[in-house]
């Protein structure tokens, strides 16, 4: 995919830097708000500790964003009142502003900012999530936006969504329910073209598990990140 980035002026470009940045910000806001079904944002706050959390987001021209995630994460750490909250998209503010580069900020609390909440998960840290993302560019077709978290420099991306939200999350939530319904300690997983896999200690809060594979008569052990799609569980680490 081609990556489009803001570049310095050439000798035929007499616009001042602030004008170039302003046009770059406007271009990406227009791109963000142009998708009728919004964007799928796959985000891992820290590859060494967490798997991937998926959000569907719809950006509006008035600076508001609507988003939804799977039921498991939606209600995670919910208090008694929050457990009564209907499972529907949540709305909050977003901005695109210039720092060292254009930055997309989730400016008020919503489902993705939960990953940065220091009162949840690990006290003082949350999931090491962030609310600010540098806009690195987009694909030539405009169907992928490349991002990087501002502090940790964790690379992530948004993909233009093409599925109705209800359809997508019905599939995701069914996958999670099926995955949780069986033995909570280990799973035998068949992966085409790979050695047999046993996955243990999978954790729905961290989206991490321990994977065992027998390779050349020896047992190889790895931590494995995973995420759910509407029709599969996807392992994010390479297998052998």
Tab-separated table of C-alpha atoms in Angstrom:
chain	number	residue	atom	x	y	z
A	1	UNK	CA	0.000	0.000	0.000
A	2	UNK	CA	1.138	3.519	-0.718
A	3	UNK	CA	1.670	5.745	2.302
A	4	UNK	CA	0.758	9.402	1.847
A	5	UNK	CA	2.498	11.824	4.187
A	6	UNK	CA	2.805	15.571	4.525
A	7	UNK	CA	6.135	16.690	3.063
A	8	UNK	CA	8.233	19.808	3.111
A	9	UNK	CA	7.576	22.446	0.452
A	10	UNK	CA	9.329	22.092	-2.877
A	11	UNK	CA	10.493	25.110	-4.850
A	12	UNK	CA	7.135	25.459	-6.596
A	13	UNK	CA	5.112	25.283	-3.363
A	14	UNK	CA	4.958	28.705	-1.735
A	15	UNK	CA	2.397	27.879	0.927
A	16	UNK	CA	3.522	28.427	4.499
A	17	UNK	CA	3.908	25.383	6.794
A	18	UNK	CA	0.766	26.149	8.804
A	19	UNK	CA	-1.278	26.195	5.605
A	20	UNK	CA	0.129	22.825	4.550
A	21	UNK	CA	-0.600	21.352	7.986
A	22	UNK	CA	-4.112	22.807	7.940
A	23	UNK	CA	-4.804	21.205	4.580
A	24	UNK	CA	-3.392	17.887	5.815
A	25	UNK	CA	-5.638	17.985	8.884
A	26	UNK	CA	-8.667	18.883	6.749
A	27	UNK	CA	-7.862	16.057	4.343
A	28	UNK	CA	-7.823	13.459	7.124
A	29	UNK	CA	-10.907	14.811	8.865
A	30	UNK	CA	-12.720	14.591	5.555
A	31	UNK	CA	-11.462	11.028	5.137
A	32	UNK	CA	-12.492	10.058	8.684
A	33	UNK	CA	-16.002	11.455	8.265
A	34	UNK	CA	-16.530	10.092	4.760
A	35	UNK	CA	-17.050	6.418	5.629
A	36	UNK	CA	-20.756	5.646	5.799
A	37	UNK	CA	-20.242	2.645	8.097
A	38	UNK	CA	-17.285	4.140	9.948
A	39	UNK	CA	-13.921	2.548	10.660
A	40	UNK	CA	-12.629	-0.562	12.392
A	41	UNK	CA	-9.864	0.358	14.806
A	42	UNK	CA	-7.662	-2.567	15.914
A	43	UNK	CA	-5.568	-1.424	18.858
A	44	UNK	CA	-3.041	-3.144	21.112
A	45	UNK	CA	-1.825	-0.733	23.817
A	46	UNK	CA	1.321	-2.784	24.454
A	47	UNK	CA	2.347	-5.763	22.315
A	48	UNK	CA	4.307	-7.308	25.178
A	49	UNK	CA	1.331	-7.446	27.562
A	50	UNK	CA	-1.900	-7.223	25.608
A	51	UNK	CA	-3.654	-8.578	22.574
A	52	UNK	CA	-5.862	-6.572	20.233
A	53	UNK	CA	-9.088	-4.766	21.106
A	54	UNK	CA	-11.413	-3.899	18.240
A	55	UNK	CA	-13.683	-0.864	18.028
A	56	UNK	CA	-16.032	0.334	15.321
A	57	UNK	CA	-16.046	4.130	15.099
A	58	UNK	CA	-18.113	6.647	13.179
A	59	UNK	CA	-16.627	10.152	13.048
A	60	UNK	CA	-18.967	13.106	12.580
A	61	UNK	CA	-18.168	16.532	11.189
A	62	UNK	CA	-19.281	18.226	14.424
A	63	UNK	CA	-16.351	16.745	16.363
A	64	UNK	CA	-18.295	13.851	17.831
A	65	UNK	CA	-17.417	10.174	17.447
A	66	UNK	CA	-19.703	7.173	18.001
A	67	UNK	CA	-18.108	3.849	18.873
A	68	UNK	CA	-18.843	0.304	19.987
A	69	UNK	CA	-16.774	-2.709	21.010
A	70	UNK	CA	-17.538	-6.306	22.004
A	71	UNK	CA	-19.779	-6.992	24.998
A	72	UNK	CA	-16.959	-8.525	27.023
A	73	UNK	CA	-14.921	-5.320	26.996
A	74	UNK	CA	-17.992	-3.054	27.011
A	75	UNK	CA	-19.032	-4.347	30.455
A	76	UNK	CA	-15.564	-5.139	31.825
A	77	UNK	CA	-15.100	-3.642	35.318
A	78	UNK	CA	-18.639	-2.272	35.164
A	79	UNK	CA	-20.230	-1.296	38.465
A	80	UNK	CA	-23.806	-2.229	39.325
A	81	UNK	CA	-25.231	0.836	37.585
A	82	UNK	CA	-23.077	0.377	34.484
A	83	UNK	CA	-24.219	-3.233	34.158
A	84	UNK	CA	-27.699	-1.857	33.490
A	85	UNK	CA	-26.400	0.302	30.648
A	86	UNK	CA	-27.797	-0.834	27.289
A	87	UNK	CA	-25.304	-2.322	24.860
A	88	UNK	CA	-25.400	0.469	22.301
A	89	UNK	CA	-22.817	2.730	20.620
A	90	UNK	CA	-21.354	5.417	22.877
A	91	UNK	CA	-20.675	9.012	21.805
A	92	UNK	CA	-17.892	11.409	22.801
A	93	UNK	CA	-15.640	14.192	21.455
A	94	UNK	CA	-12.623	13.937	19.198
A	95	UNK	CA	-10.195	16.478	17.759
A	96	UNK	CA	-7.494	16.576	15.094
A	97	UNK	CA	-4.821	19.086	16.005
A	98	UNK	CA	-1.251	19.885	15.128
A	99	UNK	CA	1.580	18.848	17.445
A	100	UNK	CA	4.847	17.701	15.890
A	101	UNK	CA	2.457	16.042	13.437
A	102	UNK	CA	-1.342	15.970	13.153
A	103	UNK	CA	-2.765	14.134	16.183
A	104	UNK	CA	-6.157	12.449	16.537
A	105	UNK	CA	-7.330	12.791	20.136
A	106	UNK	CA	-10.261	11.069	21.833
A	107	UNK	CA	-10.966	14.119	23.953
A	108	UNK	CA	-13.694	12.857	26.295
A	109	UNK	CA	-14.280	9.485	27.936
A	110	UNK	CA	-15.466	6.639	25.777
A	111	UNK	CA	-14.840	2.930	25.257
A	112	UNK	CA	-11.320	3.264	23.841
A	113	UNK	CA	-10.258	5.700	26.583
A	114	UNK	CA	-11.124	2.952	29.049
A	115	UNK	CA	-7.796	1.358	28.052
A	116	UNK	CA	-6.016	4.416	29.486
A	117	UNK	CA	-8.098	4.611	32.674
A	118	UNK	CA	-5.660	4.318	35.628
A	119	UNK	CA	-8.468	3.160	37.924
A	120	UNK	CA	-9.096	-0.001	35.878
A	121	UNK	CA	-7.050	-3.157	35.290
A	122	UNK	CA	-3.516	-2.344	36.588
A	123	UNK	CA	-3.824	0.448	39.203
A	124	UNK	CA	-2.186	3.608	37.964
A	125	UNK	CA	-1.705	2.283	34.436
A	126	UNK	CA	-4.908	0.753	33.130
A	127	UNK	CA	-3.873	-1.161	30.011
A	128	UNK	CA	-1.135	1.375	29.132
A	129	UNK	CA	-3.563	2.732	26.577
A	130	UNK	CA	-3.475	6.212	25.087
A	131	UNK	CA	-5.996	8.746	23.833
A	132	UNK	CA	-3.703	10.555	21.366
A	133	UNK	CA	-2.630	9.073	18.015
A	134	UNK	CA	-0.306	10.567	15.419
A	135	UNK	CA	-1.794	10.379	11.920
A	136	UNK	CA	0.994	8.870	9.841
A	137	UNK	CA	-0.861	8.792	6.542
A	138	UNK	CA	-3.285	6.661	4.556
A	139	UNK	CA	-3.331	4.085	1.794
A	140	UNK	CA	-3.649	5.108	-1.836
A	141	UNK	CA	-7.250	3.875	-1.908
A	142	UNK	CA	-8.123	5.694	1.321
A	143	UNK	CA	-9.421	2.535	2.989
A	144	UNK	CA	-6.683	2.353	5.646
A	145	UNK	CA	-5.399	5.087	7.970
A	146	UNK	CA	-2.013	4.520	9.607
A	147	UNK	CA	-1.590	5.721	13.196
A	148	UNK	CA	0.965	5.676	15.986
A	149	UNK	CA	0.257	6.271	19.676
A	150	UNK	CA	1.787	9.557	20.782
A	151	UNK	CA	3.776	8.379	23.829
A	152	UNK	CA	4.559	4.699	23.302
A	153	UNK	CA	4.835	5.007	19.499
A	154	UNK	CA	2.711	1.871	19.179
A	155	UNK	CA	1.721	1.422	15.550
A	156	UNK	CA	-1.923	0.725	14.761
A	157	UNK	CA	-4.392	1.370	11.982
A	158	UNK	CA	-7.995	1.956	11.045
A	159	UNK	CA	-9.667	0.088	8.193
A	160	UNK	CA	-12.790	1.358	6.485
A	161	UNK	CA	-15.693	-0.716	7.751
A	162	UNK	CA	-17.994	-2.371	5.204
A	163	UNK	CA	-20.307	-4.351	7.518
A	164	UNK	CA	-23.380	-3.216	9.438
A	165	UNK	CA	-22.433	-2.751	13.090
A	166	UNK	CA	-25.094	-5.137	14.419
A	167	UNK	CA	-23.961	-7.843	12.007
A	168	UNK	CA	-20.300	-7.391	12.890
A	169	UNK	CA	-20.697	-7.450	16.670
A	170	UNK	CA	-23.303	-10.239	16.616
A	171	UNK	CA	-20.563	-12.338	15.036
A	172	UNK	CA	-17.818	-11.135	17.396
A	173	UNK	CA	-19.927	-11.650	20.521
A	174	UNK	CA	-20.979	-15.118	19.359
A	175	UNK	CA	-17.315	-16.016	18.813
A	176	UNK	CA	-16.452	-14.824	22.332
A	177	UNK	CA	-19.361	-16.705	23.902
A	178	UNK	CA	-18.360	-19.887	22.066
A	179	UNK	CA	-14.729	-19.461	23.119
A	180	UNK	CA	-15.667	-18.897	26.763
A	181	UNK	CA	-18.239	-21.673	26.926
A	182	UNK	CA	-15.799	-24.580	27.001
A	183	UNK	CA	-12.844	-25.476	29.172
A	184	UNK	CA	-11.443	-22.253	30.611
A	185	UNK	CA	-7.877	-23.546	30.895
A	186	UNK	CA	-6.732	-24.963	27.574
A	187	UNK	CA	-7.718	-25.357	23.940
A	188	UNK	CA	-6.436	-27.494	21.114
A	189	UNK	CA	-6.178	-25.256	18.083
A	190	UNK	CA	-5.726	-26.441	14.520
A	191	UNK	CA	-3.892	-23.995	12.270
A	192	UNK	CA	-3.499	-24.889	8.609
A	193	UNK	CA	0.150	-25.351	7.666
A	194	UNK	CA	1.409	-25.258	11.261
A	195	UNK	CA	2.292	-27.758	13.946
A	196	UNK	CA	-0.516	-28.651	16.409
A	197	UNK	CA	-1.140	-25.886	18.954
A	198	UNK	CA	-2.311	-26.041	22.550
A	199	UNK	CA	-3.358	-22.696	24.014
A	200	UNK	CA	-3.601	-22.284	27.794
A	201	UNK	CA	-4.149	-19.558	30.358
A	202	UNK	CA	-6.036	-17.411	27.885
A	203	UNK	CA	-7.156	-14.175	29.486
A	204	UNK	CA	-10.109	-12.201	28.153
A	205	UNK	CA	-9.018	-9.041	29.975
A	206	UNK	CA	-5.536	-8.974	28.438
A	207	UNK	CA	-6.413	-10.906	25.248
A	208	UNK	CA	-3.274	-12.986	25.800
A	209	UNK	CA	-2.638	-16.714	26.105
A	210	UNK	CA	0.221	-19.201	26.350
A	211	UNK	CA	0.803	-21.304	23.241
A	212	UNK	CA	2.596	-24.659	23.214
A	213	UNK	CA	3.829	-26.252	19.994
A	214	UNK	CA	5.844	-29.415	19.477
A	215	UNK	CA	8.618	-28.635	17.000
A	216	UNK	CA	11.319	-31.175	16.116
A	217	UNK	CA	10.471	-33.191	19.210
A	218	UNK	CA	10.724	-30.196	21.525
A	219	UNK	CA	8.013	-28.122	23.155
A	220	UNK	CA	8.133	-24.453	22.206
A	221	UNK	CA	6.309	-22.045	24.529
A	222	UNK	CA	5.241	-18.521	23.584
A	223	UNK	CA	2.950	-15.800	24.802
A	224	UNK	CA	0.380	-15.185	22.106
A	225	UNK	CA	-1.789	-12.147	21.494
A	226	UNK	CA	-5.237	-12.718	20.049
A	227	UNK	CA	-8.293	-10.831	18.862
A	228	UNK	CA	-11.798	-11.700	17.785
A	229	UNK	CA	-13.407	-11.008	14.427
A	230	UNK	CA	-16.981	-11.720	13.428
A	231	UNK	CA	-16.120	-15.247	12.306
A	232	UNK	CA	-12.813	-16.266	13.893
A	233	UNK	CA	-10.297	-15.893	16.664
A	234	UNK	CA	-7.104	-14.511	15.182
A	235	UNK	CA	-3.693	-15.223	16.696
A	236	UNK	CA	-1.448	-12.199	16.227
A	237	UNK	CA	1.904	-13.974	16.789
A	238	UNK	CA	3.629	-16.143	14.165
A	239	UNK	CA	3.294	-19.904	14.601
A	240	UNK	CA	5.593	-22.625	13.259
